[in-house]
């Protein structure tokens, strides 16, 4: 049976769309294999949010071509769309699917490379069925952004605010659970804005979470990236009181300096962000917070950078995604004065990585000796141990049989690793 491997660069919306593409390949009969394994088809859902994301997209396409020189390498996503628009060509990409058509990637593939159609038909006749191992599904609930951060091009490309009607979401979530998923991650461009005004059919985000949590068989709901100003008390209460809600949010900080936040057109300052974290942890002790931080925004001086480091130290993020500022054409920040030299950005990224690493270790150390619920995902190639993600978003490694992939298990945290924790499954801790 032909095999296909997938990888995603960029945002959670891209992750959701990759999942949909993957499912359409599965439905055709492709066997899904990890991206670092030899595959007949590699699909790369690319990103163009920064110059570095574009460079990584190119590198990933080349890596796939090197892994199996006989494979068909397919590129889609925002960077792929840019190459089509600019008439550029990457030699290693055999097929470029326009971004608006990305959910039809498998159709493009079968049309351009009909030998896969024949192989799939033969596999079907032999009765071969791909193995499915489900753990976490991503559910896109909203699209569009009207915040207009001065560095970001998304509001220009996705200006229409649209919430997916809740009936459709409940139906999709039930289908995901029937398909074997235990956890659903809610995603969108500005999910805190989910609501009746933009087409939800009634509920806001908190109400939608409550509706989803009533689905039998769904055990965890995780809210992905949510803007700090869009987290109401009622949502905090729901997370505190409903055991299906993960006690963790991804709350973009971008900068810990109020002057830079203002220049970024972010609608909060340092004090607001810190107070939000204080309120979350007062209501839900050890609440997990992951974040995005941009380094080297125009006008970021050493003091502003130090302010960001100070916020990281204070918050103890469980994970932080750092990226360096790069001008996006047509955005207000592109025309701002005092652009930070690349060498300074690189040096600051390195320093901030260290600060994030230390503060993440301090956060993880809070869980030593405690029991965490972990969704088992895969086996680590490096350690040979099973890995999974805990309710608080810790990356946990522990000894167990690979057959438990996709299950939720209770794991006692025993030690810290370079980027996560070690643990042991509690006796009787399988669900
Ligand atoms: S909130 Fe800001 S960074 Fe996020 S998509 Fe909207 S404009 Fe871009």
Short mmCIF file of C-alpha atoms and ligand atoms in Angstrom, two decimals:
data_model
loop_
_atom_site.label_atom_id
_atom_site.label_comp_id
_atom_site.label_asym_id
_atom_site.label_seq_id
_atom_site.Cartn_x
_atom_site.Cartn_y
_atom_site.Cartn_z
CA UNK A 1 0.00 0.00 0.00
CA UNK A 2 1.47 3.45 -0.82
CA UNK A 3 2.71 5.46 2.14
CA UNK A 4 2.41 9.19 2.83
CA UNK A 5 4.05 11.44 5.41
CA UNK A 6 3.00 14.90 6.51
CA UNK A 7 4.51 17.87 8.25
CA UNK A 8 3.32 21.37 9.08
CA UNK A 9 5.08 24.67 9.45
CA UNK A 10 3.45 27.62 11.14
CA UNK A 11 0.21 28.12 12.94
CA UNK A 12 -2.45 25.89 14.47
CA UNK A 13 -4.74 26.60 11.52
CA UNK A 14 -2.13 25.00 9.28
CA UNK A 15 -1.97 22.04 11.69
CA UNK A 16 -5.72 21.63 11.46
CA UNK A 17 -5.59 21.75 7.69
CA UNK A 18 -2.75 19.19 7.59
CA UNK A 19 -4.87 16.88 9.68
CA UNK A 20 -7.71 17.25 7.17
CA UNK A 21 -5.34 16.56 4.26
CA UNK A 22 -3.95 13.53 6.10
CA UNK A 23 -7.45 12.17 6.67
CA UNK A 24 -8.26 12.54 2.96
CA UNK A 25 -5.13 10.48 2.15
CA UNK A 26 -6.18 7.86 4.72
CA UNK A 27 -9.65 7.72 3.20
CA UNK A 28 -8.07 6.92 -0.18
CA UNK A 29 -6.11 4.06 1.43
CA UNK A 30 -2.63 5.58 1.91
CA UNK A 31 -0.74 4.31 4.95
CA UNK A 32 0.41 7.26 7.06
CA UNK A 33 4.02 7.10 8.28
CA UNK A 34 6.13 9.53 10.34
CA UNK A 35 7.76 12.34 8.40
CA UNK A 36 11.28 11.08 9.11
CA UNK A 37 10.46 7.62 7.70
CA UNK A 38 10.82 6.60 4.06
CA UNK A 39 7.53 7.44 2.30
CA UNK A 40 6.15 7.37 -1.24
CA UNK A 41 4.63 10.84 -0.83
CA UNK A 42 5.72 13.72 1.41
CA UNK A 43 3.27 16.55 1.95
CA UNK A 44 4.62 19.78 3.41
CA UNK A 45 2.12 22.40 4.53
CA UNK A 46 4.33 25.48 4.39
CA UNK A 47 4.26 28.87 6.10
CA UNK A 48 5.39 32.35 5.10
CA UNK A 49 4.76 34.31 8.29
CA UNK A 50 8.46 35.25 8.56
CA UNK A 51 11.51 34.98 6.31
CA UNK A 52 12.74 32.24 8.62
CA UNK A 53 9.45 30.31 8.18
CA UNK A 54 9.94 30.55 4.41
CA UNK A 55 13.53 29.28 4.74
CA UNK A 56 12.37 26.39 6.94
CA UNK A 57 9.65 25.55 4.40
CA UNK A 58 12.31 25.29 1.67
CA UNK A 59 14.63 23.24 3.91
CA UNK A 60 11.82 20.82 4.77
CA UNK A 61 10.98 20.28 1.09
CA UNK A 62 14.66 19.55 0.38
CA UNK A 63 14.95 17.24 3.38
CA UNK A 64 11.96 15.21 2.18
CA UNK A 65 13.50 14.87 -1.28
CA UNK A 66 16.78 13.69 0.27
CA UNK A 67 15.04 11.15 2.53
CA UNK A 68 13.62 9.26 -0.41
CA UNK A 69 14.82 10.44 -3.83
CA UNK A 70 12.06 8.34 -5.44
CA UNK A 71 9.28 9.98 -3.43
CA UNK A 72 6.84 12.56 -4.74
CA UNK A 73 7.23 15.76 -2.74
CA UNK A 74 4.09 17.90 -2.50
CA UNK A 75 4.12 21.46 -1.23
CA UNK A 76 1.08 23.51 -0.22
CA UNK A 77 0.31 26.30 2.26
CA UNK A 78 1.14 30.02 2.36
CA UNK A 79 4.75 29.76 1.16
CA UNK A 80 3.71 27.45 -1.69
CA UNK A 81 1.14 30.06 -2.70
CA UNK A 82 3.83 32.78 -2.66
CA UNK A 83 6.03 30.72 -5.02
CA UNK A 84 3.10 30.26 -7.40
CA UNK A 85 2.33 33.98 -7.29
CA UNK A 86 5.96 34.97 -7.90
CA UNK A 87 6.46 32.29 -10.56
CA UNK A 88 9.28 30.74 -8.52
CA UNK A 89 10.08 27.04 -8.60
CA UNK A 90 11.66 24.73 -6.06
CA UNK A 91 13.31 21.88 -7.97
CA UNK A 92 12.67 19.37 -5.19
CA UNK A 93 8.88 19.97 -5.13
CA UNK A 94 7.18 17.77 -7.73
CA UNK A 95 3.74 19.23 -7.11
CA UNK A 96 2.63 22.60 -5.73
CA UNK A 97 -0.99 22.75 -4.61
CA UNK A 98 -2.46 26.28 -4.40
CA UNK A 99 -3.26 27.26 -0.82
CA UNK A 100 -7.03 27.69 -1.37
CA UNK A 101 -7.13 24.13 -2.80
CA UNK A 102 -4.99 22.51 -0.11
CA UNK A 103 -7.81 20.29 1.19
CA UNK A 104 -7.93 18.73 -2.29
CA UNK A 105 -4.24 17.80 -2.24
CA UNK A 106 -4.92 14.08 -2.65
CA UNK A 107 -7.04 14.74 -5.74
CA UNK A 108 -4.23 16.82 -7.27
CA UNK A 109 -1.77 14.03 -6.48
CA UNK A 110 -3.87 11.25 -8.02
CA UNK A 111 -4.52 13.35 -11.10
CA UNK A 112 -0.84 14.21 -11.67
CA UNK A 113 0.58 10.84 -10.62
CA UNK A 114 -2.01 8.22 -11.66
CA UNK A 115 0.28 5.30 -10.73
CA UNK A 116 -0.83 5.90 -7.10
CA UNK A 117 -4.44 5.29 -8.16
CA UNK A 118 -3.44 1.90 -9.58
CA UNK A 119 -1.42 0.98 -6.47
CA UNK A 120 -4.33 1.92 -4.19
CA UNK A 121 -6.79 -0.11 -6.22
CA UNK A 122 -4.47 -3.11 -6.07
CA UNK A 123 -4.06 -2.68 -2.28
CA UNK A 124 -7.83 -2.47 -1.86
CA UNK A 125 -8.30 -5.67 -3.88
CA UNK A 126 -5.77 -7.40 -1.61
CA UNK A 127 -7.86 -6.22 1.38
CA UNK A 128 -5.06 -4.14 2.90
CA UNK A 129 -6.35 -1.57 5.39
CA UNK A 130 -4.16 1.19 6.85
CA UNK A 131 -3.55 1.11 10.63
CA UNK A 132 -4.93 4.15 12.48
CA UNK A 133 -3.54 5.38 15.76
CA UNK A 134 -5.49 8.33 17.05
CA UNK A 135 -4.60 10.67 19.86
CA UNK A 136 -5.24 14.39 19.41
CA UNK A 137 -7.49 16.04 16.82
CA UNK A 138 -7.53 19.71 15.92
CA UNK A 139 -10.91 21.39 15.44
CA UNK A 140 -10.97 24.74 13.65
CA UNK A 141 -13.76 26.85 15.12
CA UNK A 142 -13.10 30.29 13.67
CA UNK A 143 -11.31 32.16 10.89
CA UNK A 144 -10.22 35.76 10.36
CA UNK A 145 -8.55 38.45 12.43
CA UNK A 146 -9.33 42.14 12.85
CA UNK A 147 -6.68 43.02 15.44
CA UNK A 148 -4.11 44.37 12.94
CA UNK A 149 -0.94 43.90 14.94
CA UNK A 150 1.54 46.13 13.15
CA UNK A 151 3.89 43.25 12.24
CA UNK A 152 1.31 40.78 10.94
CA UNK A 153 -0.11 40.28 7.45
CA UNK A 154 -2.89 37.87 8.47
CA UNK A 155 -5.68 40.51 8.85
CA UNK A 156 -4.98 41.52 5.23
CA UNK A 157 -5.23 37.94 3.94
CA UNK A 158 -8.01 36.71 6.28
CA UNK A 159 -10.05 39.88 7.02
CA UNK A 160 -13.47 38.22 7.23
CA UNK A 161 -14.37 37.23 10.80
CA UNK A 162 -16.23 33.94 10.66
CA UNK A 163 -17.24 31.53 13.41
CA UNK A 164 -18.15 28.00 12.36
CA UNK A 165 -21.76 27.23 13.42
CA UNK A 166 -21.73 25.26 16.65
CA UNK A 167 -23.96 22.48 15.24
CA UNK A 168 -21.29 21.71 12.61
CA UNK A 169 -18.57 21.73 15.26
CA UNK A 170 -20.46 19.36 17.55
CA UNK A 171 -21.04 17.02 14.65
CA UNK A 172 -17.39 17.12 13.63
CA UNK A 173 -16.25 16.61 17.23
CA UNK A 174 -18.54 13.57 17.65
CA UNK A 175 -17.13 12.10 14.43
CA UNK A 176 -13.59 12.67 15.75
CA UNK A 177 -14.43 10.84 18.98
CA UNK A 178 -16.02 7.98 17.04
CA UNK A 179 -12.81 7.86 15.02
CA UNK A 180 -10.88 7.22 18.24
CA UNK A 181 -9.61 10.67 19.24
CA UNK A 182 -9.50 11.33 22.99
CA UNK A 183 -8.47 14.99 22.89
CA UNK A 184 -9.68 17.86 20.75
CA UNK A 185 -7.64 21.03 20.36
CA UNK A 186 -9.72 24.07 19.47
CA UNK A 187 -8.04 26.35 17.00
CA UNK A 188 -8.61 29.37 14.79
CA UNK A 189 -6.95 32.68 14.03
CA UNK A 190 -8.68 34.63 16.82
CA UNK A 191 -10.63 31.98 18.74
CA UNK A 192 -11.38 34.21 21.72
CA UNK A 193 -13.68 36.11 19.37
CA UNK A 194 -15.81 33.03 18.60
CA UNK A 195 -19.44 34.08 18.92
CA UNK A 196 -22.92 34.81 17.69
CA UNK A 197 -21.99 38.08 15.90
CA UNK A 198 -19.79 36.22 13.46
CA UNK A 199 -21.87 33.13 12.82
CA UNK A 200 -21.54 30.69 15.73
CA UNK A 201 -25.31 30.31 15.83
CA UNK A 202 -25.42 31.35 19.49
CA UNK A 203 -22.61 30.27 21.81
CA UNK A 204 -19.43 32.11 22.67
CA UNK A 205 -16.16 30.25 23.23
CA UNK A 206 -16.91 29.34 26.85
CA UNK A 207 -20.37 28.07 25.98
CA UNK A 208 -19.01 26.10 23.04
CA UNK A 209 -16.43 24.42 25.32
CA UNK A 210 -19.19 23.45 27.75
CA UNK A 211 -21.24 21.94 24.89
CA UNK A 212 -18.25 19.99 23.59
CA UNK A 213 -17.41 18.68 27.04
CA UNK A 214 -20.82 16.95 27.16
CA UNK A 215 -19.77 14.65 24.28
CA UNK A 216 -19.41 11.16 25.66
CA UNK A 217 -16.01 9.61 24.99
CA UNK A 218 -14.27 12.97 24.58
CA UNK A 219 -11.84 13.15 27.49
CA UNK A 220 -9.81 16.30 26.99
CA UNK A 221 -10.40 19.69 25.42
CA UNK A 222 -7.48 22.02 24.90
CA UNK A 223 -7.79 25.62 23.78
CA UNK A 224 -4.87 26.55 21.58
CA UNK A 225 -3.68 30.10 21.02
CA UNK A 226 -5.88 32.78 22.62
CA UNK A 227 -5.21 36.49 22.87
CA UNK A 228 -4.69 37.78 26.46
CA UNK A 229 -7.52 40.30 26.19
CA UNK A 230 -10.04 37.65 25.11
CA UNK A 231 -10.02 35.39 28.20
CA UNK A 232 -13.11 36.17 30.28
CA UNK A 233 -13.59 35.10 33.92
CA UNK A 234 -16.33 32.68 32.87
CA UNK A 235 -13.81 30.78 30.71
CA UNK A 236 -11.36 30.62 33.63
CA UNK A 237 -14.19 29.29 35.83
CA UNK A 238 -15.09 26.62 33.28
CA UNK A 239 -11.48 25.45 33.06
CA UNK A 240 -11.28 25.37 36.87
CA UNK A 241 -14.47 23.38 37.28
CA UNK A 242 -14.64 21.06 34.26
CA UNK A 243 -12.10 18.19 34.40
CA UNK A 244 -12.26 17.76 30.63
CA UNK A 245 -10.77 21.23 30.11
CA UNK A 246 -6.95 21.24 30.11
CA UNK A 247 -5.55 23.64 32.73
CA UNK A 248 -3.32 25.29 30.14
CA UNK A 249 -3.57 28.02 27.53
CA UNK A 250 -1.26 29.32 24.83
CA UNK A 251 -1.32 33.08 25.41
CA UNK A 252 0.93 35.06 23.02
CA UNK A 253 3.09 37.58 24.87
CA UNK A 254 5.05 38.86 21.83
CA UNK A 255 6.93 41.36 24.01
CA UNK A 256 7.20 41.99 27.72
CA UNK A 257 7.81 45.70 27.17
CA UNK A 258 4.78 48.03 27.21
CA UNK A 259 6.30 50.53 24.75
CA UNK A 260 6.99 47.78 22.20
CA UNK A 261 3.55 46.24 22.74
CA UNK A 262 2.03 49.62 21.90
CA UNK A 263 4.15 49.90 18.74
CA UNK A 264 3.04 46.37 17.85
CA UNK A 265 -0.58 47.56 18.23
CA UNK A 266 -1.18 44.80 20.78
CA UNK A 267 -4.15 45.84 22.97
CA UNK A 268 -2.53 45.25 26.40
CA UNK A 269 0.59 46.14 28.34
CA UNK A 270 3.02 44.28 30.58
CA UNK A 271 0.97 44.88 33.73
CA UNK A 272 -2.21 43.52 32.12
CA UNK A 273 -0.44 40.34 30.99
CA UNK A 274 1.14 39.69 34.39
CA UNK A 275 -2.15 40.33 36.16
CA UNK A 276 -3.91 37.85 33.86
CA UNK A 277 -1.37 35.14 34.76
CA UNK A 278 -1.74 35.99 38.44
CA UNK A 279 -5.55 35.66 38.21
CA UNK A 280 -5.30 32.36 36.32
CA UNK A 281 -2.95 30.84 38.87
CA UNK A 282 -4.91 32.20 41.82
CA UNK A 283 -7.97 30.35 40.49
CA UNK A 284 -6.12 27.28 39.12
CA UNK A 285 -2.79 26.56 40.86
CA UNK A 286 0.10 25.57 38.54
CA UNK A 287 -1.93 26.67 35.52
CA UNK A 288 0.17 26.02 32.38
CA UNK A 289 0.93 28.91 30.06
CA UNK A 290 2.76 28.58 26.77
CA UNK A 291 3.49 31.56 24.57
CA UNK A 292 4.91 33.19 21.43
CA UNK A 293 7.57 35.87 21.74
CA UNK A 294 8.88 38.04 18.94
CA UNK A 295 12.47 39.23 19.23
CA UNK A 296 13.91 42.29 17.48
CA UNK A 297 10.76 44.28 16.70
CA UNK A 298 11.73 47.77 15.37
CA UNK A 299 12.74 49.99 18.30
CA UNK A 300 13.43 47.07 20.68
CA UNK A 301 16.44 48.27 22.68
CA UNK A 302 18.34 46.38 25.36
CA UNK A 303 16.02 47.63 28.11
CA UNK A 304 12.89 46.52 26.22
CA UNK A 305 14.49 43.13 25.64
CA UNK A 306 15.37 42.86 29.33
CA UNK A 307 11.73 43.58 30.17
CA UNK A 308 10.70 40.61 28.04
CA UNK A 309 13.25 38.39 29.83
CA UNK A 310 11.87 39.58 33.18
CA UNK A 311 8.31 38.60 32.23
CA UNK A 312 9.51 35.15 31.12
CA UNK A 313 11.28 34.66 34.45
CA UNK A 314 8.23 35.74 36.37
CA UNK A 315 5.61 33.74 34.45
CA UNK A 316 7.54 30.45 34.11
CA UNK A 317 6.05 29.49 30.74
CA UNK A 318 5.77 25.75 30.16
CA UNK A 319 6.81 26.30 26.53
CA UNK A 320 7.77 29.35 24.51
CA UNK A 321 7.95 29.70 20.76
CA UNK A 322 10.52 32.37 19.93
CA UNK A 323 10.81 33.97 16.55
CA UNK A 324 12.74 36.91 15.22
CA UNK A 325 10.94 39.86 13.67
CA UNK A 326 11.13 40.02 9.88
CA UNK A 327 9.26 42.67 7.89
CA UNK A 328 6.11 41.47 6.15
CA UNK A 329 5.44 43.51 2.99
CA UNK A 330 2.77 46.19 3.41
CA UNK A 331 2.53 46.06 7.21
CA UNK A 332 2.97 49.25 9.31
CA UNK A 333 6.01 47.84 11.10
CA UNK A 334 7.88 47.53 7.83
CA UNK A 335 7.98 51.35 7.58
CA UNK A 336 8.95 51.90 11.24
CA UNK A 337 12.37 53.35 12.12
CA UNK A 338 15.08 51.66 14.21
CA UNK A 339 15.08 48.19 12.72
CA UNK A 340 17.22 45.88 14.83
CA UNK A 341 20.30 44.43 13.07
CA UNK A 342 20.12 40.67 12.37
CA UNK A 343 23.20 39.96 14.50
CA UNK A 344 21.53 41.60 17.51
CA UNK A 345 18.31 39.62 16.93
CA UNK A 346 20.31 36.37 16.81
CA UNK A 347 22.19 37.19 19.97
CA UNK A 348 18.96 38.11 21.81
CA UNK A 349 17.18 34.96 20.61
CA UNK A 350 20.01 32.87 22.05
CA UNK A 351 19.86 34.68 25.40
CA UNK A 352 16.09 34.45 25.56
CA UNK A 353 16.17 30.74 24.69
CA UNK A 354 18.28 30.19 27.78
CA UNK A 355 15.94 32.23 29.98
CA UNK A 356 12.92 30.32 28.61
CA UNK A 357 14.64 26.98 29.17
CA UNK A 358 15.43 27.78 32.78
CA UNK A 359 11.98 29.11 33.54
CA UNK A 360 10.32 26.08 31.85
CA UNK A 361 12.44 23.81 34.07
CA UNK A 362 11.26 25.70 37.15
CA UNK A 363 7.68 25.26 36.00
CA UNK A 364 8.19 21.52 35.33
CA UNK A 365 9.82 21.07 38.75
CA UNK A 366 6.48 22.01 40.37
CA UNK A 367 5.20 18.58 39.22
CA UNK A 368 7.96 16.35 40.66
CA UNK A 369 6.30 13.58 42.66
CA UNK A 370 2.83 14.52 41.39
CA UNK A 371 0.60 12.43 39.12
CA UNK A 372 -0.31 13.86 35.71
CA UNK A 373 -2.81 12.58 33.17
CA UNK A 374 -0.92 11.98 29.91
CA UNK A 375 -2.20 11.33 26.41
CA UNK A 376 0.24 8.81 24.90
CA UNK A 377 1.40 9.81 21.44
CA UNK A 378 4.42 7.89 20.14
CA UNK A 379 7.76 6.30 20.95
CA UNK A 380 10.77 8.63 21.21
CA UNK A 381 13.44 7.67 18.69
CA UNK A 382 16.14 9.04 20.99
CA UNK A 383 15.26 7.38 24.30
CA UNK A 384 13.05 4.49 23.11
CA UNK A 385 10.50 5.57 25.76
CA UNK A 386 6.86 6.37 25.08
CA UNK A 387 6.05 10.07 25.00
CA UNK A 388 2.90 12.03 25.56
CA UNK A 389 1.49 15.38 26.60
CA UNK A 390 0.12 16.00 30.09
CA UNK A 391 -2.93 18.05 31.02
CA UNK A 392 -0.57 20.92 31.92
CA UNK A 393 1.22 20.58 28.55
CA UNK A 394 4.37 18.92 29.86
CA UNK A 395 6.18 16.61 27.46
CA UNK A 396 6.38 13.36 29.44
CA UNK A 397 8.52 10.28 28.71
CA UNK A 398 7.96 6.93 30.41
CA UNK A 399 8.47 3.20 29.90
CA UNK A 400 5.39 1.49 28.43
CA UNK A 401 4.29 -0.72 25.57
CA UNK A 402 3.75 1.05 22.20
CA UNK A 403 0.30 -0.56 22.13
CA UNK A 404 -0.96 2.11 24.54
CA UNK A 405 -0.51 4.92 21.96
CA UNK A 406 -3.70 6.99 21.91
CA UNK A 407 -4.65 6.15 25.52
CA UNK A 408 -4.78 8.45 28.54
CA UNK A 409 -2.61 7.21 31.40
CA UNK A 410 -1.76 8.42 34.90
CA UNK A 411 1.97 9.07 35.21
CA UNK A 412 3.94 10.02 38.31
CA UNK A 413 6.59 12.64 37.45
CA UNK A 414 9.99 11.49 38.66
CA UNK A 415 12.66 13.64 37.00
CA UNK A 416 13.38 16.52 34.65
CA UNK A 417 14.87 16.12 31.15
CA UNK A 418 16.35 18.73 28.80
CA UNK A 419 12.92 19.72 27.45
CA UNK A 420 10.37 17.83 29.48
CA UNK A 421 9.95 15.35 32.31
CA UNK A 422 10.38 11.64 33.00
CA UNK A 423 7.74 9.61 34.77
CA UNK A 424 6.39 6.17 35.53
CA UNK A 425 2.89 4.89 34.88
CA UNK A 426 0.96 4.62 38.13
CA UNK A 427 -0.23 1.09 38.91
CA UNK A 428 -3.72 0.73 37.44
CA UNK A 429 -3.28 4.11 35.70
CA UNK A 430 -4.57 3.05 32.28
CA UNK A 431 -7.99 4.32 31.25
S1 LIG B 1 -3.90 38.82 16.72
FE1 LIG B 1 -2.22 39.96 15.78
S2 LIG B 1 -0.62 38.40 15.42
FE2 LIG B 1 -2.57 37.29 15.75
S3 LIG B 1 -3.39 36.98 13.67
FE3 LIG B 1 -4.32 38.85 14.48
S4 LIG B 1 -2.99 40.49 13.73
FE4 LIG B 1 -1.83 38.59 13.51
#
